XYZ file of C-alpha atoms in Angstrom:
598
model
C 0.000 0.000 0.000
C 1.123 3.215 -1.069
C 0.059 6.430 1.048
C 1.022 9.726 -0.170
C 1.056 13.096 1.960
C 2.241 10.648 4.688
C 2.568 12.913 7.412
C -1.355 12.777 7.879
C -1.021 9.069 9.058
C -0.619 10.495 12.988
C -4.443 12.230 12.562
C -6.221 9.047 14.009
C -8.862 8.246 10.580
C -5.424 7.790 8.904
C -3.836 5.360 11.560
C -6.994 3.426 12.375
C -7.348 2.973 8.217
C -3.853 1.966 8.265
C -3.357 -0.449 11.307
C -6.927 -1.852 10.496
C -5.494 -2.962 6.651
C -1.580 -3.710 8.378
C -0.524 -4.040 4.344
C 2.601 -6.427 3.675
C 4.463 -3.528 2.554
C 3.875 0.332 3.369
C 5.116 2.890 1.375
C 5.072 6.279 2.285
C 5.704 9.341 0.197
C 5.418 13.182 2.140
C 7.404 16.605 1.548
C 6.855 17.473 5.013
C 7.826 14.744 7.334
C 8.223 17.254 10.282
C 4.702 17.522 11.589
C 4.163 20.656 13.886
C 2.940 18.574 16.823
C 6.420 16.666 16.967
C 4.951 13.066 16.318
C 6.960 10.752 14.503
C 5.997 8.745 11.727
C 8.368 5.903 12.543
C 5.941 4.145 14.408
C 5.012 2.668 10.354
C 8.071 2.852 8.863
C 11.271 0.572 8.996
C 13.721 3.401 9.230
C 17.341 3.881 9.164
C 19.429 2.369 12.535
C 19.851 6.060 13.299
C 15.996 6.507 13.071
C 15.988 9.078 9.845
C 13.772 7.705 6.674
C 14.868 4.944 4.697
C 15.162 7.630 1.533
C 14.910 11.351 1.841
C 15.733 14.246 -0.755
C 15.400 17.697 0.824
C 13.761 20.784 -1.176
C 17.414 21.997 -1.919
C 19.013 18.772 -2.751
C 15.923 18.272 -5.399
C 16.102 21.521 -6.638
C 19.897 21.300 -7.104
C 19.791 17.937 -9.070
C 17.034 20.036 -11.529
C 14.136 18.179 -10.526
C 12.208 20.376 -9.345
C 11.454 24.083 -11.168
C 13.552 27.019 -9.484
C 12.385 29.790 -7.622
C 12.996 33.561 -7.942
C 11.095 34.644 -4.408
C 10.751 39.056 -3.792
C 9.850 39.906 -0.607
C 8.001 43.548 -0.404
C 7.491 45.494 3.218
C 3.600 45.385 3.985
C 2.440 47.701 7.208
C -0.187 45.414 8.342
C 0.476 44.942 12.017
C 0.804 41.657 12.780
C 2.440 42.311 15.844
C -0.437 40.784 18.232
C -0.630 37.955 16.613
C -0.861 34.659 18.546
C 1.103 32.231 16.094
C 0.510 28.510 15.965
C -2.455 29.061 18.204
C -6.303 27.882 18.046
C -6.837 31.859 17.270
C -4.354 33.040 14.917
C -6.423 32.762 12.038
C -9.407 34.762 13.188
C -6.626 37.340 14.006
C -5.721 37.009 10.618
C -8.439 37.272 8.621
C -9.496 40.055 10.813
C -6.666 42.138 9.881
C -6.893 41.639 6.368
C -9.608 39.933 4.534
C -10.574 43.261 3.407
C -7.818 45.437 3.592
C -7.905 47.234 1.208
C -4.628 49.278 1.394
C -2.430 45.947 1.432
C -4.924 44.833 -1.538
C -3.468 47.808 -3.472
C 0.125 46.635 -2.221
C -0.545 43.449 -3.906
C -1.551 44.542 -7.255
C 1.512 46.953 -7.316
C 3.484 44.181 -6.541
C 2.485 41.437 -9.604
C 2.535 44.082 -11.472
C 6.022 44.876 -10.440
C 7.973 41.717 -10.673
C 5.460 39.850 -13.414
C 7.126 40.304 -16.681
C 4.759 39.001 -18.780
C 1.174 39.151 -17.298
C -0.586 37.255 -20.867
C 1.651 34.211 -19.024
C 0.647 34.814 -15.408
C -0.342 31.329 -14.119
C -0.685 31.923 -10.531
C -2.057 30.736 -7.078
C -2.712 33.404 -4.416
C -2.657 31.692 -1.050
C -4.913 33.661 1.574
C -6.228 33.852 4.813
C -9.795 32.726 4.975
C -12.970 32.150 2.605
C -13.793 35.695 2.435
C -9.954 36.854 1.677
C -10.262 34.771 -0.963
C -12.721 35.975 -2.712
C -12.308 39.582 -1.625
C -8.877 38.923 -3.465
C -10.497 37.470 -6.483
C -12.831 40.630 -6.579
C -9.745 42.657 -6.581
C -7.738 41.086 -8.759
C -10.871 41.499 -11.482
C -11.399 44.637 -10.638
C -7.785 45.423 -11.519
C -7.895 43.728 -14.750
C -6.439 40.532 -13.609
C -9.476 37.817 -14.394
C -9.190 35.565 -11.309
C -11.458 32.997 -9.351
C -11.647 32.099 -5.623
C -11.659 28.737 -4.792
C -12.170 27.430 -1.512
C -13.306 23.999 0.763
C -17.255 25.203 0.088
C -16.460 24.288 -3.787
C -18.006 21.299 -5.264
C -15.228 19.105 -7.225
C -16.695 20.055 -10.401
C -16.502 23.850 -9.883
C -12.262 22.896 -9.006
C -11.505 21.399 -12.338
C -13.751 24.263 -13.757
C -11.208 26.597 -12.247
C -7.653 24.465 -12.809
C -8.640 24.126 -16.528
C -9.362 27.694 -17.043
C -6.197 28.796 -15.299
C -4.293 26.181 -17.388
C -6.260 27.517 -20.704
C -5.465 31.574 -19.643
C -9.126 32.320 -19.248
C -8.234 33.189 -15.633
C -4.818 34.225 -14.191
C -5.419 33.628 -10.973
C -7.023 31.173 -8.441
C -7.489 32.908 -4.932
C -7.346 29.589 -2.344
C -7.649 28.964 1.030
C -6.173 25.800 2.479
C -6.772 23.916 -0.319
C -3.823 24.015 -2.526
C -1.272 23.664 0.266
C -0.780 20.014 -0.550
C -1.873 17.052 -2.897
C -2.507 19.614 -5.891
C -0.502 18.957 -9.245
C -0.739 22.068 -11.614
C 2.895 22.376 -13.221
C 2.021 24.807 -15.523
C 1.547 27.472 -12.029
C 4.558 29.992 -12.570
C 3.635 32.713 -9.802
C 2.737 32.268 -6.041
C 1.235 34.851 -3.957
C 2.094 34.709 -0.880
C -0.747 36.360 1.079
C -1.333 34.038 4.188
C 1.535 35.029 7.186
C 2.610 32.252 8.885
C 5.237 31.347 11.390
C 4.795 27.334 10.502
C 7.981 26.491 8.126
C 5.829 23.676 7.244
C 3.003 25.385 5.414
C 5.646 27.950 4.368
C 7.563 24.965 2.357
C 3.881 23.512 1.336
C 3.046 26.730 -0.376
C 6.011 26.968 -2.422
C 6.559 23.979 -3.770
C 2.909 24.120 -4.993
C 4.667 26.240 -7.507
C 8.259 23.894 -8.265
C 6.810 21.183 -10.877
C 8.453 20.986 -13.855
C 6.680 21.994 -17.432
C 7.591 22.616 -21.124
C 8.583 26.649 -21.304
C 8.854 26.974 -17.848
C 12.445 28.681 -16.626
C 10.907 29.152 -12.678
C 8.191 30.742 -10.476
C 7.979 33.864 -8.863
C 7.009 33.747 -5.585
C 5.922 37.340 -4.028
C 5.857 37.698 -0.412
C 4.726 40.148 1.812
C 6.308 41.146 5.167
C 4.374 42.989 7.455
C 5.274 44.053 11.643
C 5.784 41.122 13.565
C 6.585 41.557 17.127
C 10.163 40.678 18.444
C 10.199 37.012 18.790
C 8.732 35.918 15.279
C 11.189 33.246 13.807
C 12.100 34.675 10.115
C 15.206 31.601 10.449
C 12.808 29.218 10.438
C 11.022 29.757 7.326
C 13.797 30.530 5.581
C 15.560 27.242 6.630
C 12.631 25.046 5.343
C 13.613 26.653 1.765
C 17.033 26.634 1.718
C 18.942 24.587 4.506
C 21.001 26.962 6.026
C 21.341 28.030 9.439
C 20.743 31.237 11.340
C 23.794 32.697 10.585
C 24.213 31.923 7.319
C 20.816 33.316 6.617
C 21.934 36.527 7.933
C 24.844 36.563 6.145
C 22.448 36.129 2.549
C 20.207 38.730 4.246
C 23.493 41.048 4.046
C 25.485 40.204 1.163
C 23.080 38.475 -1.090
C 22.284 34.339 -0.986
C 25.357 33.136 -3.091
C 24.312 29.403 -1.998
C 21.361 28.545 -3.673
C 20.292 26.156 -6.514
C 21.023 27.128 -9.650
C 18.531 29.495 -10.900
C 16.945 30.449 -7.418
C 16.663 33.902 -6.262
C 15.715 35.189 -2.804
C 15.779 39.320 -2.836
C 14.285 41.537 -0.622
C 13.108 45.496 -0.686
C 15.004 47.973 1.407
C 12.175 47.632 4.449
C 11.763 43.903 3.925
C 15.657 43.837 4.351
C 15.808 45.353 7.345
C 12.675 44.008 9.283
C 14.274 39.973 8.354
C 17.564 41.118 9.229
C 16.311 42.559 12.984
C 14.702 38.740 13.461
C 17.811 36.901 12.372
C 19.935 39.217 14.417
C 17.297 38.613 17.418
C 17.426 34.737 16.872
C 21.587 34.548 17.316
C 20.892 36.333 20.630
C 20.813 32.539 22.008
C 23.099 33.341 25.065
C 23.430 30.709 27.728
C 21.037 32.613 29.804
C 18.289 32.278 27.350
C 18.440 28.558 26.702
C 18.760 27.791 30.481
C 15.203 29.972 30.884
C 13.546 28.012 27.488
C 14.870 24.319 29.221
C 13.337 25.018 32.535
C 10.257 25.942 30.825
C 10.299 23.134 28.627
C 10.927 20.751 31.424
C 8.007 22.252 34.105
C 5.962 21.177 31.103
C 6.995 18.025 30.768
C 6.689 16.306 34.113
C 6.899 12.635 34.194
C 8.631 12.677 30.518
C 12.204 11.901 29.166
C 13.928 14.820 29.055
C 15.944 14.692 25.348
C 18.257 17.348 23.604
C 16.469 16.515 20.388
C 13.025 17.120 21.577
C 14.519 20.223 23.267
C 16.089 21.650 20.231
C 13.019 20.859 18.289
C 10.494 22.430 20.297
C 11.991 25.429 20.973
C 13.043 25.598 17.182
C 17.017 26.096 17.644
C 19.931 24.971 16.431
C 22.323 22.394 17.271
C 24.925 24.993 17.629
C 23.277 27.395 19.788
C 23.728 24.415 22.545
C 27.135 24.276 22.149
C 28.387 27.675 21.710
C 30.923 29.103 24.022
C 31.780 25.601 24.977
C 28.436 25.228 26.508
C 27.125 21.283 26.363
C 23.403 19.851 26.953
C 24.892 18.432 30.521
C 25.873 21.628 31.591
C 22.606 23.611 30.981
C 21.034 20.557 32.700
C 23.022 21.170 35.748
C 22.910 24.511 35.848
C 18.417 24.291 35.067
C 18.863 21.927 38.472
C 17.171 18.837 36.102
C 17.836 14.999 36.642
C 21.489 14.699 35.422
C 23.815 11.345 36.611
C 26.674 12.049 38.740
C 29.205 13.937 37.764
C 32.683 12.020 36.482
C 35.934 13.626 37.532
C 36.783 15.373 34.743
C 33.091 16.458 33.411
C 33.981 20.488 33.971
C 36.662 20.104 30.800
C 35.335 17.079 29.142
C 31.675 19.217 28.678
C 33.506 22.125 26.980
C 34.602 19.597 23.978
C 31.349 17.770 23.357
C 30.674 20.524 20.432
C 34.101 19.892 18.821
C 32.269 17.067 16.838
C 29.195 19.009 15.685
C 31.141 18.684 11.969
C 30.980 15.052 11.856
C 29.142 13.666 9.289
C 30.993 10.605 7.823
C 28.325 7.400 8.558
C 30.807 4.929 8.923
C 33.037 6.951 11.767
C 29.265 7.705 13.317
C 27.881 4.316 13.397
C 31.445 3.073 14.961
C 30.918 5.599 17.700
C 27.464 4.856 18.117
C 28.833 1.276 18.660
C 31.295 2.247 21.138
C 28.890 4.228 23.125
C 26.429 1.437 23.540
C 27.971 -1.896 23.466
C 31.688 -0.928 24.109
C 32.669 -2.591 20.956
C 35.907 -0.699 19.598
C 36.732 0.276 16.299
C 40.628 0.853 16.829
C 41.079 3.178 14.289
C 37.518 5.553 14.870
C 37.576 5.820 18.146
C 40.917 7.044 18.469
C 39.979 9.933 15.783
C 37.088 10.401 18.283
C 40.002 10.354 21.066
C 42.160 12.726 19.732
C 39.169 14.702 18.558
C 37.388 15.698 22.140
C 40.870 15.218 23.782
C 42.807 17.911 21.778
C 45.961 18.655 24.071
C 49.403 17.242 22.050
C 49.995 16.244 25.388
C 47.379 13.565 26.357
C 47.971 10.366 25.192
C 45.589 7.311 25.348
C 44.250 4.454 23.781
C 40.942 3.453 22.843
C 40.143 1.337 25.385
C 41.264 4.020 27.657
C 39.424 6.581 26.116
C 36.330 4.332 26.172
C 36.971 3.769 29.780
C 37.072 7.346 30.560
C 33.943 8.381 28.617
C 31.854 5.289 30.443
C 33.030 6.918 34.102
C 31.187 10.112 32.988
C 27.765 8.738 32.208
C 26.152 12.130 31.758
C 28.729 12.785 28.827
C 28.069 9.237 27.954
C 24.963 9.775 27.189
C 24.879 13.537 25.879
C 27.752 12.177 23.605
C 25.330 8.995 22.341
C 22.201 11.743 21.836
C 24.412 14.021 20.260
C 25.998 11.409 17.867
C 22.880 10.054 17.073
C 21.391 13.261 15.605
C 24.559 14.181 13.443
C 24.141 10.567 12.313
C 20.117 11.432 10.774
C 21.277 14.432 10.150
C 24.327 12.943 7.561
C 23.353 12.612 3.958
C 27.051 11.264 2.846
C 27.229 8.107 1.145
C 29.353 5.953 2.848
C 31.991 5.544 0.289
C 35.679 5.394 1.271
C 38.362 7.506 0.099
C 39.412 6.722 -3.389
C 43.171 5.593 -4.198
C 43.352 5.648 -0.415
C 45.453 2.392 1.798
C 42.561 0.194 3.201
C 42.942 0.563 6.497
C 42.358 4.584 6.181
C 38.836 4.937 7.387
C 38.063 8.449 5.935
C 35.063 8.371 3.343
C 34.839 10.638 -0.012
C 33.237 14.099 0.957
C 32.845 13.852 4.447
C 34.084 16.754 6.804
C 37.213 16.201 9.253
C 39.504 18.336 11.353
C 42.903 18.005 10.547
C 43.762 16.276 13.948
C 41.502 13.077 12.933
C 42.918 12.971 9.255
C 46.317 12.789 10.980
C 44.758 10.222 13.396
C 43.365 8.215 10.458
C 46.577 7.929 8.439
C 48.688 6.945 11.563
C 50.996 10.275 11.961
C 49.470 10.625 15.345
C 48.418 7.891 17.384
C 47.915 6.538 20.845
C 51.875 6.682 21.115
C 52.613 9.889 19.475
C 51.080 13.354 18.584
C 53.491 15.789 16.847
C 52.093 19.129 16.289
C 51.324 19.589 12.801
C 49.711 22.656 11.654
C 51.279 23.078 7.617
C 49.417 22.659 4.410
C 50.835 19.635 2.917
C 51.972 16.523 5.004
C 53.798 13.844 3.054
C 53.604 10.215 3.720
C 56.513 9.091 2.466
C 55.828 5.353 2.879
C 52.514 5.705 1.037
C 54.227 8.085 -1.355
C 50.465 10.033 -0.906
C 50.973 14.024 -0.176
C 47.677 15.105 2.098
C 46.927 18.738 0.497
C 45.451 20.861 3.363
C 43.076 23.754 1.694
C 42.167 27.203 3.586
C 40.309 29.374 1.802
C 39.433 31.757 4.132
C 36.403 33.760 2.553
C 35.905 35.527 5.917
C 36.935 38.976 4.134
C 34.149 38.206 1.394
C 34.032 38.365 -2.380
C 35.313 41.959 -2.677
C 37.826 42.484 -6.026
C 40.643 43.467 -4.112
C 40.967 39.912 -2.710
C 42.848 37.605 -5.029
C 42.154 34.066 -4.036
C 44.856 31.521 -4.814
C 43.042 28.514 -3.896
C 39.411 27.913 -5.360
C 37.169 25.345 -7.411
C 37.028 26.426 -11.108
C 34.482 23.396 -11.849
C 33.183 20.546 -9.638
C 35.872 18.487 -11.224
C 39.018 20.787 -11.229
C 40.455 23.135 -8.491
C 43.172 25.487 -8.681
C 45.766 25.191 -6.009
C 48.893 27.418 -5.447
C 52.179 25.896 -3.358
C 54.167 27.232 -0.698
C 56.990 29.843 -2.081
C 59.842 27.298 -1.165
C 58.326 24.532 -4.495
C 59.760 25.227 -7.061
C 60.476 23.769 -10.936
C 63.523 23.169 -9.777
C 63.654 21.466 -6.562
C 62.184 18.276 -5.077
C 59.525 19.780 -4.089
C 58.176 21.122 -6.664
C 59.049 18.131 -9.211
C 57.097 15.988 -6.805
C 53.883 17.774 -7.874
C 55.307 18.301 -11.731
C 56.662 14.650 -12.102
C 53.367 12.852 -10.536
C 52.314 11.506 -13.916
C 55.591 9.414 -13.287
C 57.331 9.546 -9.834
C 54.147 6.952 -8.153
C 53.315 10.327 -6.103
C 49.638 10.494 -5.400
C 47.816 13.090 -3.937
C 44.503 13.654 -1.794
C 43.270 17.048 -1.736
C 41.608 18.565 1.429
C 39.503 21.756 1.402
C 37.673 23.713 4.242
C 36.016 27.726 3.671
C 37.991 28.820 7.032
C 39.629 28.063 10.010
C 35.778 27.615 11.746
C 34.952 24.879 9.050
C 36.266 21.390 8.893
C 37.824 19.816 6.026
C 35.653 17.984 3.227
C 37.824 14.850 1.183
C 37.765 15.695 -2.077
C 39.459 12.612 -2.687
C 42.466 11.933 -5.192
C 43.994 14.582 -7.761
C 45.901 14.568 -11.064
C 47.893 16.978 -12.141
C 46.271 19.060 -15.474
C 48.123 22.105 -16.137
C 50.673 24.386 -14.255
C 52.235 27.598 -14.444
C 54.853 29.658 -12.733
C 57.508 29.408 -10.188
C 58.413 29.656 -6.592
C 55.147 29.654 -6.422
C 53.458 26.929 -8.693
C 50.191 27.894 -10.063
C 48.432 24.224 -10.337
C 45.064 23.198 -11.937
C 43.918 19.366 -10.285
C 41.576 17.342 -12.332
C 39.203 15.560 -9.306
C 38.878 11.701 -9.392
C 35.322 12.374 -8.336
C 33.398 15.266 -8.853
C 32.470 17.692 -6.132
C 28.673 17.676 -5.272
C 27.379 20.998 -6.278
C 26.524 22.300 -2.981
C 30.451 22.134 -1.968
C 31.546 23.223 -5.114
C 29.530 26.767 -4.734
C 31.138 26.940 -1.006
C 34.459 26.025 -3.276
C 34.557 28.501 -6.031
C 34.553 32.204 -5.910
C 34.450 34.870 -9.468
C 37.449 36.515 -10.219
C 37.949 39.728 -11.370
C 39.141 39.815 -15.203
């Protein structure tokens, strides 16, 4: 049995239907596995170990592999004051529609607005998504009054009068269908090239729903607009959410776009914003990084006097107070400590849990299944991965100084059960969170266990190519480390992009395509000396070389995997072009490559 829009099965028709049938073999298909309420749909589902779906491709990730239409989304400042609204609450929409189901200054807004950013209005194929009944059809009357032939459609609508509508917007006898919680989901018009976005929400869920009403594919289609409209909000409304379901990245990053423009999105998407817009977004993202450790101790003792009698869980605490992973761990903060200091159920404290706690974040880069999976091992059964561990070893315990094994290591986590188990929680969530295939590093020695395009600091690269081990830990901070034994150079990339994309900056390291990077050596290599003529000769000298690449110093490395030399030019330095093995997936090769200047 097949179920589409699958995250309806928790509404209880849907799971008595379901567990009265119990079908052989359940298939479920949704865009929107996050439900608002926090129920999980794994109670039908074989899922992964780590408890993520068996198959899942994110709005970005389709868009990016061209399955899905792109998006050019404008965001014009509205002054309807929305700023006593009560979001996500029984009441919100009665707020709503009494606000603006017949507001008639944001009306003309609207109409200024297609009219704006619609280039050809014979083509306009749009959905206007509103409030309630009567905004819809107050919208349809003003949309006809303003020339724009257009048709409410709503839940009172037989079936008949529906298709009535579709097929007219689909002929261009109408250019626009005013809706109300109808087209949200389960509606397949491809030829819809415009989206009105005229129903606020703070729900990332319907926000996502909404636009990908618009993202089908169809002959002549390039993209759809999508025009939004951002009103007052009071202090508190979560812009970082919405703009996360659409795009992936976190709070800061979002800011950053908000600043400088979104320079990491699909090909062909667009997210833009008017002066006022601008600047009413960028107060909530700057509002949302506030997340000091004060704040989060407040939200978890909240969260907990709520919850009496219940487990208490980072991930259900991160997800139902809507923040990120790294706002826990910021300023060497750690879920333990905020339990400790909230005065919540913790286990006893292990001798060294003060400096222990400040490293649990060091891993929040991890992202490599295999290394995950051996940790998650470790953590439960005590089973050792030699190898894994120790990168996890060397990882938390970063001091040159502090040697151990990983049986001592293990040892030392299990006498700290609170870490322990923080560790096991924490692990566990970068493990759904990991969408690498677990392939290992190409042209690589065996017993390497590093896997192509996962992120590493450079301490457990060293760890996982033996220069540092239980025994030994040299300090090691240069950009290429030899293995001489191997005869593999390790290429260690920097790009530093912290000073931005201004012409003055002359980058020397950068992706020019997702299979070929351009690389510059030290000053000391050469044409002339060994080496240089390592890199120049590797078509015959048995040198191989693995190439290494993080933005900046905050970032861990990705494994590009194996390079061959292309093309070079100059000396002391050498100007280098390497042809990939494997190409880069596209979302690392935009964090890769930067224009230059002619």
């Amino acid at each position: 049995m097949i179920v589409d829009e699958a995250h309806h099965l928790k509404a209880a028709t849907f799971d008595q239907f379901v567990r009265s049938v119990r079908p052989q073999l359940l298939l479920g298909l949704t865009a929107t596995p996050e439900r608002a309420d926090g129920k999980n749909l794994n109670d039908y589902f074989d899922s992964r170990p780590d408890g993520s779906p068996a198959v899942s491709l994110r709005l970005w990730d389709a868009l990016d592999q061209q399955l899905l239409a792109p998006f050019e989304y404008y965001a014009t400042a509205d002054e309807t004051d929305l700023r006593d609204i009560k979001w996500n609450r029984p009441e919100e929409i009665g707020q709503l529609d009494a606000l603006i189901s017949s507001n008639t200054v944001r009306g003309r807004l609207v109409i200024n607005a297609v009219r704006q950013y619609v280039s050809d209005l014979d083509q306009l194929k749009g959905i206007v998504f509103c409030v309630s009944v009567a905004h819809a059809q107050f919208m349809a009357n003003w949309f006809e009054q303003s020339g724009l032939p257009a048709r409410s459609l709503t839940g009172a609508n037989t079936t008949e009068q529906r298709d009535d509508a579709v097929r007219s917007l689909r002929s261009g006898e109408i250019k626009l269908i005013c809706t109300c919680d109808l087209f949200n989901e389960g509606v397949d018009i491809p030829e819809i090239n415009t989206l009105l976005l005229l129903r606020p929400t703070q729900s990332p869920v319907i926000f996502q729903q909404q636009i990908g009403r618009g993202l089908r594919l169809a002959d002549g289609k390039e993209s759809c607009l999508v025009l939004d409209f951002v009103g007052l909000y009071a202090e508190g409304f979560r812009f970082d959410t919405l703009f996360r379901a659409i795009t992936g990245q976190t709070r800061a990053q979002l800011k950053d776009a908000v600043e400088n423009g979104f320079g990491l999105l699909p090909t062909g998407c667009y997210i833009q914003f008017d002066r006022v817009a601008r600047e009413r977004v960028l107060t909530s993202l700057r509002a949302a990084l506030q997340m000091n450790a004060r704040r989060i101790r407040q939200e978890l003792g909240i969260w907990a006097a709520n919850r009496p009698g219940q487990p208490l869980r980072m991930k259900d605490f991160l997800r139902d107070n809507e923040f990120d992973i790294g706002d826990l761990y910021a300023n060497k903060r750690s879920w333990t400590s905020y339990m400790r200091d909230a005065n919540l159920p913790v286990p006893l404290a292990g001798p060294r849990e003060a400096e222990l706690s400040q490293r649990m974040g060091s891993i929040l880069h991890a992202n490599d299944p295999n290394a995950l999976d051996a940790w998650t091992t470790v953590l439960t059964t005590g089973e050792i991965d030699e190898t894994r561990v120790q990168m996890l070893a060397h990882q938390i315990l970063h001091s040159t100084e502090e040697l151990i094994d990983p049986a001592g290591f293990t040892a030392l986590i299990q006498a700290h059960p609170a870490l322990r188990d923080e560790l096991l929680e924490l692990v566990n969530w970068l493990r759904e969170d990991s969408a690498i295939s677990p392939r290992p590093l190409p042209d690589a020695p065996s017993d390497w266990p590093l896997t192509l395009h996962a992120r590493y600091e450079r301490r457990e690269i060293q760890t996982a190519v033996a220069h540092i081990t239980s025994t030994k830990r040299p300090r090691f901070g240069e950009g290429c480390l030899p293995l001489k034994d191997e005869k593999i150079e390790l290429m260690f990339v920097t790009l530093d992009k912290r000073e931005g994309f201004a012409d003055r900056v002359q980058y020397h390291d950068y992706a020019i395509s997702p299979e070929r990077f351009h690389w510059q050596t030290q000053n000391m290599a050469g044409a002339n000396n060994s080496t240089g003529r390592r890199y120049l000769d590797s078509g015959e000298n048995g040198w191989g070389f693995q190439l290494f690449v993080r933005e900046d110093a905050e970032h861990a490395f990705v494994a590009l995997g194996p390079v061959k030399l292309e093309s070079h030019e100059g000396d002391r330095p050498i100007s280098i072009v390497w042809r990939l093995k494997h190409a880069m997936p596209i979302e690392i090769f935009r964090r890769f490559s930067v224009l230059r200047s002619a």
